[in-house]
XYZ file of C-alpha atoms in Angstrom:
669
model
C 28.145 64.256 191.073
C 29.979 61.492 192.942
C 26.661 60.863 194.582
C 25.035 60.222 191.267
C 27.477 57.503 190.517
C 26.949 55.748 194.014
C 23.103 55.811 193.192
C 23.683 54.299 189.790
C 26.246 51.683 190.937
C 23.903 50.548 193.753
C 21.027 50.191 191.340
C 23.109 48.534 188.870
C 24.248 45.988 191.322
C 20.616 45.183 192.083
C 19.358 44.706 188.490
C 22.648 43.580 186.780
C 24.746 45.395 184.284
C 23.907 43.356 181.041
C 20.830 43.549 178.876
C 18.349 46.490 178.246
C 17.319 48.726 181.142
C 13.893 49.719 182.473
C 12.808 52.778 184.191
C 9.758 51.034 185.706
C 9.035 52.045 189.337
C 6.651 50.593 191.882
C 3.081 51.661 191.591
C 2.682 54.999 193.487
C 6.232 55.927 193.394
C 8.127 58.367 191.105
C 10.645 56.802 188.818
C 14.259 57.543 189.618
C 15.835 56.041 186.348
C 15.691 57.266 182.787
C 14.299 54.857 180.445
C 16.346 53.573 177.361
C 15.252 55.029 174.002
C 13.513 52.707 171.581
C 15.961 51.052 169.233
C 18.893 51.558 171.614
C 20.577 48.349 172.760
C 22.469 48.697 176.111
C 24.976 46.280 177.593
C 26.996 46.712 180.791
C 25.999 50.310 181.396
C 24.450 51.119 184.829
C 21.006 52.605 184.772
C 20.907 56.488 184.180
C 19.587 58.357 187.405
C 17.109 61.206 186.647
C 19.253 63.338 188.937
C 21.885 63.256 186.397
C 19.494 63.964 183.568
C 18.095 67.016 185.422
C 21.618 68.337 186.160
C 22.809 67.920 182.678
C 19.739 68.987 180.971
C 20.959 72.568 180.132
C 23.978 71.144 178.185
C 21.857 68.828 176.121
C 19.552 71.728 174.836
C 22.109 74.059 173.281
C 21.088 74.683 169.650
C 22.671 76.598 166.869
C 21.797 77.086 163.239
C 23.500 76.274 160.048
C 23.303 77.951 156.691
C 21.841 75.909 153.844
C 20.889 78.174 151.154
C 19.971 81.760 149.886
C 16.594 82.109 148.261
C 17.619 82.964 144.563
C 15.619 86.212 144.258
C 14.347 87.206 147.837
C 16.215 88.293 150.769
C 15.588 85.074 152.759
C 17.253 81.794 153.342
C 17.085 78.097 154.383
C 18.697 77.080 157.592
C 19.053 73.799 159.418
C 18.194 73.598 163.076
C 16.989 71.286 165.691
C 14.019 73.003 167.272
C 12.986 72.346 170.968
C 11.236 69.078 171.173
C 12.389 67.861 167.727
C 14.358 64.552 167.517
C 16.563 65.630 164.595
C 17.864 68.568 162.629
C 15.442 69.826 159.987
C 15.047 72.466 157.292
C 13.685 75.972 158.169
C 12.658 78.936 156.148
C 13.932 82.216 157.584
C 12.176 85.219 155.939
C 14.337 88.024 157.481
C 17.036 88.586 159.943
C 16.227 87.250 163.413
C 12.738 86.400 162.160
C 10.637 83.460 163.015
C 11.509 80.093 161.588
C 8.967 78.230 159.403
C 9.494 74.550 159.440
C 9.943 72.918 156.052
C 10.630 69.232 156.615
C 9.504 66.700 159.270
C 10.439 63.252 160.164
C 12.717 60.950 162.093
C 15.820 61.398 159.982
C 17.806 64.583 159.744
C 17.888 67.066 156.794
C 20.696 69.246 156.447
C 21.445 69.881 152.679
C 19.046 71.410 150.197
C 18.883 73.885 147.366
C 16.361 76.147 146.091
C 15.229 75.827 142.424
C 17.576 78.502 141.103
C 15.584 80.756 138.906
C 12.630 81.620 141.107
C 12.854 79.540 144.210
C 9.541 77.795 143.333
C 10.330 74.798 145.356
C 13.271 72.976 147.258
C 15.130 69.845 146.546
C 16.606 68.224 149.635
C 18.669 64.941 150.505
C 17.481 62.560 153.196
C 18.622 59.161 154.249
C 16.918 56.663 156.480
C 18.216 55.463 159.880
C 21.781 56.716 159.488
C 22.195 54.355 156.346
C 23.557 57.126 154.166
C 21.625 55.830 151.460
C 20.781 59.405 150.327
C 17.704 60.061 148.346
C 16.480 63.318 146.642
C 13.035 64.922 147.453
C 11.202 67.919 146.051
C 9.336 70.051 148.578
C 6.867 72.368 146.983
C 5.671 74.231 150.242
C 5.750 73.885 153.926
C 3.406 71.110 155.186
C 3.149 69.516 151.816
C 4.287 65.912 151.522
C 7.730 65.805 149.623
C 7.852 64.112 146.223
C 10.573 61.346 146.048
C 12.785 62.018 142.929
C 15.058 58.898 142.996
C 15.255 55.218 143.195
C 15.850 53.815 146.696
C 18.267 51.065 145.476
C 21.105 53.419 144.855
C 22.834 56.249 146.853
C 22.198 59.699 145.360
C 23.747 63.126 145.804
C 22.539 66.564 144.448
C 25.666 67.975 142.649
C 24.565 71.225 140.621
C 21.726 73.113 139.022
C 21.838 74.347 135.528
C 21.948 78.136 135.144
C 19.492 78.518 132.085
C 16.690 76.375 133.179
C 15.520 74.376 136.173
C 17.186 71.071 135.998
C 19.737 69.588 138.362
C 22.653 67.178 137.924
C 22.776 64.388 140.515
C 25.060 61.365 141.058
C 24.039 57.793 141.791
C 26.202 54.960 143.065
C 25.200 51.339 143.467
C 25.053 49.717 146.885
C 26.420 46.344 148.023
C 23.069 45.106 149.076
C 21.989 45.187 145.423
C 25.059 43.219 144.300
C 25.425 39.486 143.879
C 27.024 38.085 147.144
C 26.612 41.483 148.704
C 29.836 43.092 147.485
C 31.159 44.677 144.424
C 34.509 44.480 142.782
C 33.889 47.608 140.637
C 31.708 50.620 141.333
C 30.792 53.295 138.818
C 29.260 56.678 139.342
C 26.381 57.687 137.120
C 25.475 61.383 136.434
C 21.862 62.258 135.563
C 20.159 65.311 134.532
C 16.813 65.660 136.162
C 13.838 67.967 135.965
C 12.378 67.856 139.586
C 8.786 68.402 138.201
C 9.125 65.438 135.857
C 11.529 62.973 137.423
C 10.429 60.232 135.184
C 12.263 61.995 132.264
C 15.705 62.105 133.796
C 18.520 61.706 131.176
C 21.867 59.949 131.671
C 24.707 62.376 131.209
C 27.845 60.121 131.869
C 29.081 56.913 133.563
C 32.353 57.645 135.501
C 34.803 54.958 136.400
C 35.097 54.290 140.131
C 34.064 56.470 143.034
C 35.174 59.716 144.535
C 33.543 61.852 141.930
C 31.869 65.018 142.714
C 30.771 68.295 141.126
C 30.336 71.951 142.000
C 29.035 74.066 139.276
C 28.132 74.454 135.650
C 29.299 77.237 133.552
C 26.953 80.153 133.066
C 26.104 78.990 129.606
C 25.655 75.406 130.873
C 28.230 74.027 128.545
C 30.585 72.645 131.105
C 30.368 70.888 134.440
C 33.265 71.139 136.764
C 34.102 67.633 138.148
C 36.350 66.658 140.973
C 37.762 63.254 141.544
C 39.187 62.425 144.989
C 41.798 59.740 144.854
C 43.311 60.322 148.200
C 43.904 63.053 150.756
C 46.931 64.172 148.816
C 45.977 63.498 145.234
C 42.848 64.655 143.350
C 41.932 65.750 139.886
C 39.643 68.202 137.975
C 37.789 67.301 134.880
C 35.388 69.210 132.560
C 32.321 67.361 131.308
C 30.641 68.640 128.113
C 27.082 68.457 128.982
C 26.081 68.150 125.234
C 28.317 65.376 124.234
C 29.027 63.605 127.531
C 32.724 63.816 126.773
C 35.037 64.641 129.643
C 38.733 65.833 129.708
C 41.169 66.211 132.687
C 42.513 69.629 133.001
C 44.405 69.172 136.359
C 46.741 67.740 136.592
C 47.309 68.249 132.910
C 48.814 65.649 130.697
C 52.069 67.540 130.632
C 52.421 67.720 134.356
C 55.237 65.556 135.890
C 54.133 62.114 137.080
C 53.024 61.271 139.667
C 51.574 64.630 140.388
C 50.967 64.391 144.175
C 48.643 67.366 144.483
C 45.128 68.113 145.300
C 42.911 70.019 142.928
C 39.344 70.961 143.929
C 36.937 72.789 141.479
C 34.865 75.603 142.754
C 32.987 77.769 140.068
C 33.259 79.265 136.732
C 33.800 82.972 136.076
C 30.792 84.882 134.738
C 32.329 85.108 131.461
C 33.290 81.387 131.301
C 36.962 82.018 130.714
C 38.183 80.707 134.132
C 37.433 78.002 136.566
C 38.136 79.014 140.163
C 39.650 76.081 142.268
C 41.677 75.193 145.273
C 45.156 73.387 144.963
C 48.269 72.597 146.983
C 50.397 71.933 143.843
C 52.556 74.948 144.568
C 53.593 74.119 148.199
C 52.472 72.630 151.529
C 49.124 74.395 151.764
C 45.927 74.524 149.652
C 45.556 77.833 147.712
C 42.885 79.694 145.999
C 43.673 79.734 142.154
C 41.985 80.058 138.812
C 42.609 78.040 135.615
C 42.268 79.689 132.161
C 40.277 77.087 130.268
C 41.497 78.069 126.861
C 45.208 77.590 127.372
C 45.451 75.851 130.937
C 47.379 78.715 132.551
C 47.123 78.555 136.204
C 46.999 81.855 138.315
C 47.602 81.841 142.100
C 45.274 84.018 144.032
C 45.816 83.374 147.937
C 49.553 82.698 147.829
C 50.045 85.405 150.486
C 48.348 83.074 152.986
C 50.451 80.372 154.488
C 47.486 78.249 155.659
C 45.040 76.032 153.924
C 41.962 77.603 152.101
C 39.218 75.445 153.079
C 36.168 77.028 151.351
C 35.383 79.705 149.065
C 32.497 81.491 147.248
C 32.470 83.375 144.039
C 29.834 86.110 143.637
C 27.257 85.426 140.820
C 28.313 88.611 139.011
C 32.002 87.415 139.222
C 33.501 90.395 140.692
C 34.693 88.985 143.883
C 35.707 85.687 145.561
C 35.799 85.111 149.242
C 37.759 82.354 150.795
C 38.247 80.856 154.327
C 41.842 80.424 155.653
C 42.300 77.765 158.339
C 44.629 79.709 160.652
C 45.666 77.276 163.291
C 42.261 75.709 163.381
C 40.306 79.032 163.247
C 38.789 79.935 159.801
C 39.264 83.369 158.921
C 37.817 85.365 155.871
C 39.890 86.409 152.802
C 38.517 88.462 150.049
C 39.856 89.026 146.478
C 38.940 91.045 143.305
C 38.591 88.881 140.319
C 39.717 91.660 138.016
C 43.057 92.222 139.646
C 43.455 89.171 142.032
C 44.422 91.582 144.745
C 43.037 91.386 148.228
C 40.082 93.369 149.211
C 39.029 94.741 152.669
C 37.240 92.057 154.578
C 33.841 92.858 156.121
C 33.829 93.395 159.819
C 32.431 90.229 161.345
C 32.009 89.107 164.934
C 34.819 87.087 166.499
C 34.806 83.377 165.884
C 35.613 80.766 163.309
C 33.745 81.015 160.017
C 32.113 78.446 157.842
C 29.867 77.900 154.697
C 30.469 81.309 152.799
C 27.688 81.782 150.317
C 26.806 84.823 147.957
C 23.229 85.757 147.335
C 22.653 85.039 143.667
C 20.772 88.427 142.924
C 22.448 90.901 145.280
C 25.716 89.405 146.121
C 25.284 89.770 149.799
C 27.582 87.324 151.724
C 26.057 84.901 154.308
C 28.158 82.599 156.511
C 28.182 80.730 159.876
C 30.065 82.072 162.805
C 31.017 79.757 165.773
C 33.181 80.115 168.945
C 33.819 78.571 172.184
C 31.102 80.337 173.989
C 28.066 80.064 171.817
C 26.391 77.704 169.350
C 26.596 78.493 165.689
C 25.044 81.577 164.299
C 24.271 82.746 160.742
C 25.376 86.314 159.737
C 25.433 88.292 156.584
C 27.605 91.017 155.327
C 27.334 93.557 152.393
C 29.441 96.498 151.196
C 28.423 99.596 153.069
C 26.371 97.930 155.624
C 27.269 96.443 159.130
C 27.227 92.774 159.518
C 23.825 91.444 160.516
C 22.903 88.496 162.523
C 20.143 86.154 160.986
C 19.710 83.675 163.802
C 20.034 83.780 167.629
C 21.403 80.562 169.350
C 19.084 78.998 171.818
C 20.546 78.620 175.308
C 18.512 77.368 178.282
C 17.738 79.770 180.976
C 20.330 79.881 183.839
C 23.213 78.660 181.701
C 25.837 81.307 181.061
C 27.888 80.113 177.995
C 29.788 83.399 178.149
C 31.574 81.939 181.086
C 32.798 78.893 178.991
C 36.530 78.420 178.806
C 38.160 79.299 175.525
C 40.380 76.751 173.799
C 43.971 77.342 173.773
C 46.684 75.780 171.426
C 49.415 73.494 173.015
C 52.258 71.863 171.559
C 54.478 68.996 172.451
C 57.361 66.999 170.750
C 56.649 63.420 169.583
C 58.943 60.384 169.736
C 60.878 61.572 166.605
C 61.047 65.236 167.379
C 58.036 66.200 165.388
C 55.896 68.961 166.923
C 52.383 67.970 167.335
C 49.691 70.334 168.555
C 46.309 70.351 170.111
C 43.560 72.380 171.664
C 43.216 72.454 175.442
C 40.116 73.369 177.314
C 40.594 73.888 181.024
C 37.822 73.707 183.751
C 36.889 77.055 185.324
C 39.079 78.278 188.226
C 36.720 76.863 190.869
C 38.032 73.495 189.996
C 41.344 73.501 191.958
C 44.253 71.031 191.928
C 45.510 69.006 189.175
C 42.509 68.047 186.890
C 41.720 64.781 185.188
C 42.259 64.738 181.467
C 39.922 63.616 178.636
C 42.060 63.168 175.371
C 39.405 63.307 172.548
C 40.853 62.380 169.128
C 39.109 63.437 165.953
C 38.123 61.201 163.073
C 39.096 61.241 159.300
C 42.067 60.644 159.810
C 42.096 63.623 157.411
C 40.392 65.934 159.736
C 41.296 68.630 162.309
C 40.415 69.398 165.693
C 39.568 73.164 165.227
C 38.272 76.078 167.251
C 34.604 76.054 167.804
C 31.568 75.398 170.254
C 31.987 72.097 172.235
C 28.150 71.933 173.101
C 27.442 69.198 175.672
C 31.032 68.458 175.971
C 31.539 71.634 178.011
C 29.513 69.860 180.833
C 32.660 67.711 181.387
C 34.865 70.753 182.007
C 32.225 73.193 183.615
C 30.579 70.779 185.925
C 33.008 67.744 186.322
C 36.257 69.655 186.250
C 37.739 67.568 183.546
C 40.271 69.171 181.173
C 39.789 68.192 177.468
C 42.713 67.909 175.151
C 41.824 67.580 171.320
C 45.168 66.534 169.591
C 46.117 66.847 165.971
C 48.195 63.847 165.540
C 50.226 63.290 162.307
C 47.953 62.742 159.408
C 45.636 65.626 160.493
C 44.729 68.182 157.943
C 45.554 71.864 158.236
C 49.279 71.484 158.845
C 50.628 70.880 155.273
C 50.368 68.158 152.843
C 53.490 66.320 154.225
C 52.117 66.248 157.763
C 48.943 64.680 156.077
C 50.947 61.736 154.764
C 53.055 60.824 157.983
C 50.473 58.280 159.116
C 49.787 56.473 155.824
C 50.197 52.766 155.319
C 52.963 51.331 157.519
C 53.383 54.542 159.368
C 50.035 54.052 161.124
C 51.355 53.412 164.502
C 53.339 56.556 164.611
C 50.160 58.603 165.179
C 49.426 56.293 168.233
C 52.932 57.186 169.498
C 52.017 60.827 169.115
C 49.497 60.175 171.922
C 52.102 58.418 173.912
C 54.163 61.801 173.605
C 50.950 63.571 174.682
C 50.932 61.496 177.818
C 54.427 62.399 178.596
C 53.590 66.084 178.110
C 50.527 65.788 180.470
C 52.772 64.433 183.151
C 54.861 67.784 182.989
C 51.940 70.062 183.337
C 51.245 70.874 186.943
C 47.526 71.647 186.291
C 47.061 68.230 184.696
C 46.793 64.799 186.545
C 48.815 62.044 184.571
C 47.169 59.393 186.763
C 43.605 60.276 185.575
C 43.557 60.254 181.742
C 40.642 58.967 179.621
C 41.059 58.607 175.980
C 38.029 58.789 173.501
C 37.517 59.228 169.769
C 34.965 58.745 166.984
C 35.446 56.899 163.649
C 39.258 56.886 162.959
C 39.248 58.596 166.346
C 37.586 55.499 167.771
C 40.442 53.248 166.242
C 42.916 55.522 168.006
C 41.282 55.221 171.258
C 41.291 51.448 170.969
C 44.912 51.516 169.830
C 45.956 53.678 172.700
C 44.161 51.564 175.187
C 46.086 48.466 173.763
C 49.580 50.150 173.634
C 49.321 52.219 176.851
C 47.017 50.452 179.241
C 49.012 51.362 182.278
C 48.919 55.051 181.502
C 45.052 55.476 181.117
C 42.057 54.753 183.201
C 39.782 53.747 180.284
C 38.845 54.232 176.641
C 35.639 55.324 174.672
C 35.346 54.102 171.088
C 32.679 55.630 169.055
C 32.083 53.781 165.590
C 35.765 52.997 165.456
C 37.688 50.494 163.285
C 38.713 47.418 165.339
C 40.497 45.388 162.661
C 41.576 46.853 159.325
C 41.149 43.729 157.271
C 37.608 43.165 158.338
C 36.858 46.887 158.003
C 38.141 46.822 154.449
C 36.204 43.828 153.576
C 32.835 44.970 155.032
C 32.776 48.839 154.364
C 30.718 49.841 151.335
C 32.426 49.088 148.065
C 32.144 52.611 147.002
C 34.561 53.546 149.837
C 36.925 50.667 149.755
C 39.588 51.891 147.340
C 39.701 55.344 148.840
C 40.337 53.868 152.239
C 42.979 51.565 150.908
C 45.129 54.373 149.797
C 45.149 55.657 153.507
C 45.352 52.539 155.499
C 47.095 50.272 153.141
C 45.990 47.830 150.302
C 45.694 44.428 151.955
C 46.136 42.783 148.447
C 49.800 43.781 148.411
C 52.498 41.484 149.656
C 52.928 41.696 153.498
C 50.338 44.467 154.025
C 47.596 42.153 155.119
C 49.872 40.787 157.882
C 50.888 44.274 158.914
C 47.378 45.441 159.213
C 46.332 42.370 161.118
C 49.241 42.909 163.674
C 48.563 46.494 164.370
C 44.777 46.115 164.601
C 43.232 46.621 168.163
C 41.325 43.347 167.764
C 44.637 41.397 167.503
C 46.011 43.308 170.413
C 42.885 43.159 172.471
C 44.468 40.942 175.156
C 46.249 44.184 176.155
C 43.045 46.278 176.660
C 42.843 45.869 180.489
C 41.165 49.180 181.364
C 37.330 49.704 181.038
C 36.060 50.202 177.732
C 32.847 51.853 176.367
C 31.798 51.400 172.795
C 29.128 53.189 170.837
C 27.895 52.028 167.498
C 25.164 52.538 164.919
C 23.587 49.356 163.361
C 23.158 50.922 160.054
C 26.670 52.356 159.567
C 27.916 51.987 155.960
C 31.329 53.316 156.767
C 32.512 51.297 159.786
C 30.148 48.445 159.913
C 28.635 47.467 163.281
C 30.408 44.125 163.212
C 33.595 46.236 164.131
C 32.119 46.996 167.430
C 30.645 43.606 168.133
C 33.880 41.823 167.710
C 35.876 44.167 169.929
C 33.335 44.025 172.587
C 33.302 40.265 172.531
C 37.060 39.895 172.430
C 37.713 42.356 175.230
C 35.102 40.958 177.425
C 36.529 37.475 177.010
C 39.680 38.802 178.652
C 37.754 39.740 181.717
C 37.697 43.495 181.090
C 34.480 45.585 181.717
C 32.911 46.706 178.574
C 29.939 49.083 178.241
C 28.160 48.896 174.855
C 25.463 51.079 173.183
C 24.136 50.066 169.738
C 21.468 51.985 168.079
C 19.379 50.033 165.489
C 18.175 53.363 164.060
C 21.443 55.098 163.638
C 24.441 55.005 161.363
C 27.943 56.636 161.511
C 27.282 58.409 164.900
C 24.090 59.146 166.515
C 21.828 61.853 165.022
C 18.669 61.425 167.076
C 18.306 63.509 170.201
C 17.227 60.855 172.386
C 20.205 58.526 171.492
C 22.659 61.380 171.676
C 21.467 62.267 175.121
C 21.588 58.663 176.414
C 25.149 58.417 174.944
C 26.024 61.436 176.825
C 24.574 60.343 180.007
C 26.306 57.025 179.851
C 29.588 58.814 179.078
C 29.269 60.881 182.199
C 28.655 57.690 184.271
C 31.650 56.065 182.602
C 33.829 59.032 183.416
C 32.575 58.843 187.133
C 33.454 55.107 187.162
C 36.906 55.546 185.676
C 38.273 59.222 185.555
C 36.818 60.714 188.637
C 37.172 58.093 191.366
C-alpha cells in the first residue's frame, strides 16, 4: 500500500492539492484516478488512485440489516438495508425468514425509521429528511412502488411518536426551525403534539403545546386515555409525564412532587401494562446504573425489576399481552438479554441466541414472538427472532463480498489504564492479524455524544485499517461516556471538559508501555464530540501524535452554541456550560480548539456536511482556515448534500479512501 501513496503523491504534485479533483484521462488511455462525487468539495486531498479503490472495495461493500417493525398481524417485518448499487439505506419488506427483500422506499435520502399502521398493516408511515438536514417529514406509503404521500408541513421538524391502540391515528411532534424565525434564531422553542389520521392528514388535531424541547413519547395506554411522555433535560436528569389525550392536561409523575429537590436522576417511559395499571420505565434513581422498573399509576409506587443487574439497561420491550418484558443490559459495552415475568417480576430463562451484542428488541403484536438485531466483530448486523419452544431463527443474511473472510476479523478486547487523577478509564482494542509483526501504529478513535459509548460490534470498513494496513485501533471511553454509571457521566461537564482530553494523554502514556504498540505513530480521530476531542488532543499533545481527523466536530464552543439549531441549544448548555453565566464564556473560549489552533502543528483532516443542523459547517470552515494560516497542512472534505456525517455511499467511500491516504501520509510513513 505504500506504493499507492507514492502514486497519489506524485499525481498530487502535478495537479496541486487544492480545489476539486478530476479523473479525466487522455483520450485512448484508461483513467487511473477516482473521480470526486457530485456535491463533494475537496481541498488539499491528493487524488484517489483506482488501485486503492479496487483493493479496498470488499470493505466498502459489507452490508447488514436493521429491524424496523413487525407487521401487526402477519409474520413478516420491515427492515432497513443498503442494497448493492443503492446510494443510501432504504426500507424493505421481508415476508419470511431468509426470504427475498421487497424494496419499499426509493430516493437519495436514507430511510431507517417507520411503523406499520397498527390494526391491519394497511400502509406504512415513515420518516425522511433531505440532504442530511434532519428536517424530518412524515410520509404514508400505501404499497411498494407507489409514490409516498407527504403528511406534514416542510417548515418544521417532525417525529412519529406513537400510534393509538383503538384506531388508526398517530401522534407526532413538531418543532419550529431557526430558518423560519425572524433573524434566523429563536429565544424560545416549543414542541407541539398532533393527532393525525394518515388517510386524512388535513384533519390533524393539536393535542398539546409543550414548553421547550427534549420532549418525546413512547406509547399510549391500551384504552388510549394516556400518552407516556419523556422530557430530556440532561444526560443525568429527565422526567416522565402523563398526557390526558382527551383534555390535553398533563402531570409529572417522575420525579414526583414529593421527591427531594433537585432529583438528579433519569426517568424514561417505555410502555403501559395491558390492564393500564402500570407504566414500565427505565431509571437510575436507585443507584449508579439505569434499571428496569414500573410505576403504579394510581398511587405512584415504584417497583424495581432489574436491580440484580449492575449495568445499565439500555432498551426494553413489553409483550402486547403484558406477560413478559425483555431488556438489554449493557455489560461492558456488550448488550445482553434479560427476561422478566410481569406477574412476579422474577427473571425468566432467556432464549438461546447467537453470540454477539443485541439491539432493537421488539415483540410481535399478535404472537408475542421477539425479534432483535445481533451484531459482533466478525459479521454485519443480522435480524433474528425467538419464541418459546422454538429455536432462534435468522431472518436476514449479511452480504459479504466474495473472497473476504470476515470470520478472520480480530475480536475487540477491553483494555484499561489509569488517568491523571487515578480514575480508571477503559476502551476497546482491535489488533491487526498476526501477519503484521513488530510494534503497530495506532489509530485512537473517540466516540461522539459525549454521552455515548464505544461498544462491541462490527467495525465495517474500519477493519481495513487493521486487516490490510496493520493498524491497531483503540476506541476509548473517556470520562463522560455512558455505560459506566451516572457519576462517571458527569465527570466532563462544564469546567471539567479538559479532564476528558487528559484521559487521552494518559492513554498515550499507556500506549508507550505496550510492547505491541508504537507510541511514535499515533493518529487521533473522532466524529461530532469526538471530532472536538481529536482537535483538542491535536492542540494539547501535538508532539505525541502524527495527525488528527475531525469529522463534524466542534471547533469553538461559543460559535457552536450560537449557531446550532435552537431546539438543541439549551440541552447542550447543560453539558458544555451556559455561556451566559459569569466567566463561562471566557472559559469556553479559552479551551476551544480554535483558540488553541496555533498549537495544531501536525497534519489535519476535516470532514463536514454542509446541511448539518447539530454542528454547523462553519465550525469546520473556521478551524480549516485558522490551522492553514499557521502553515499546517489541512485536508478538507465538505459535502453539500450531507448533514451530521455522511450517509450517501459515494461520499462515505470517498471519505474512507481519503482517510487511507491520510494514514499513509502520516501514520504509515
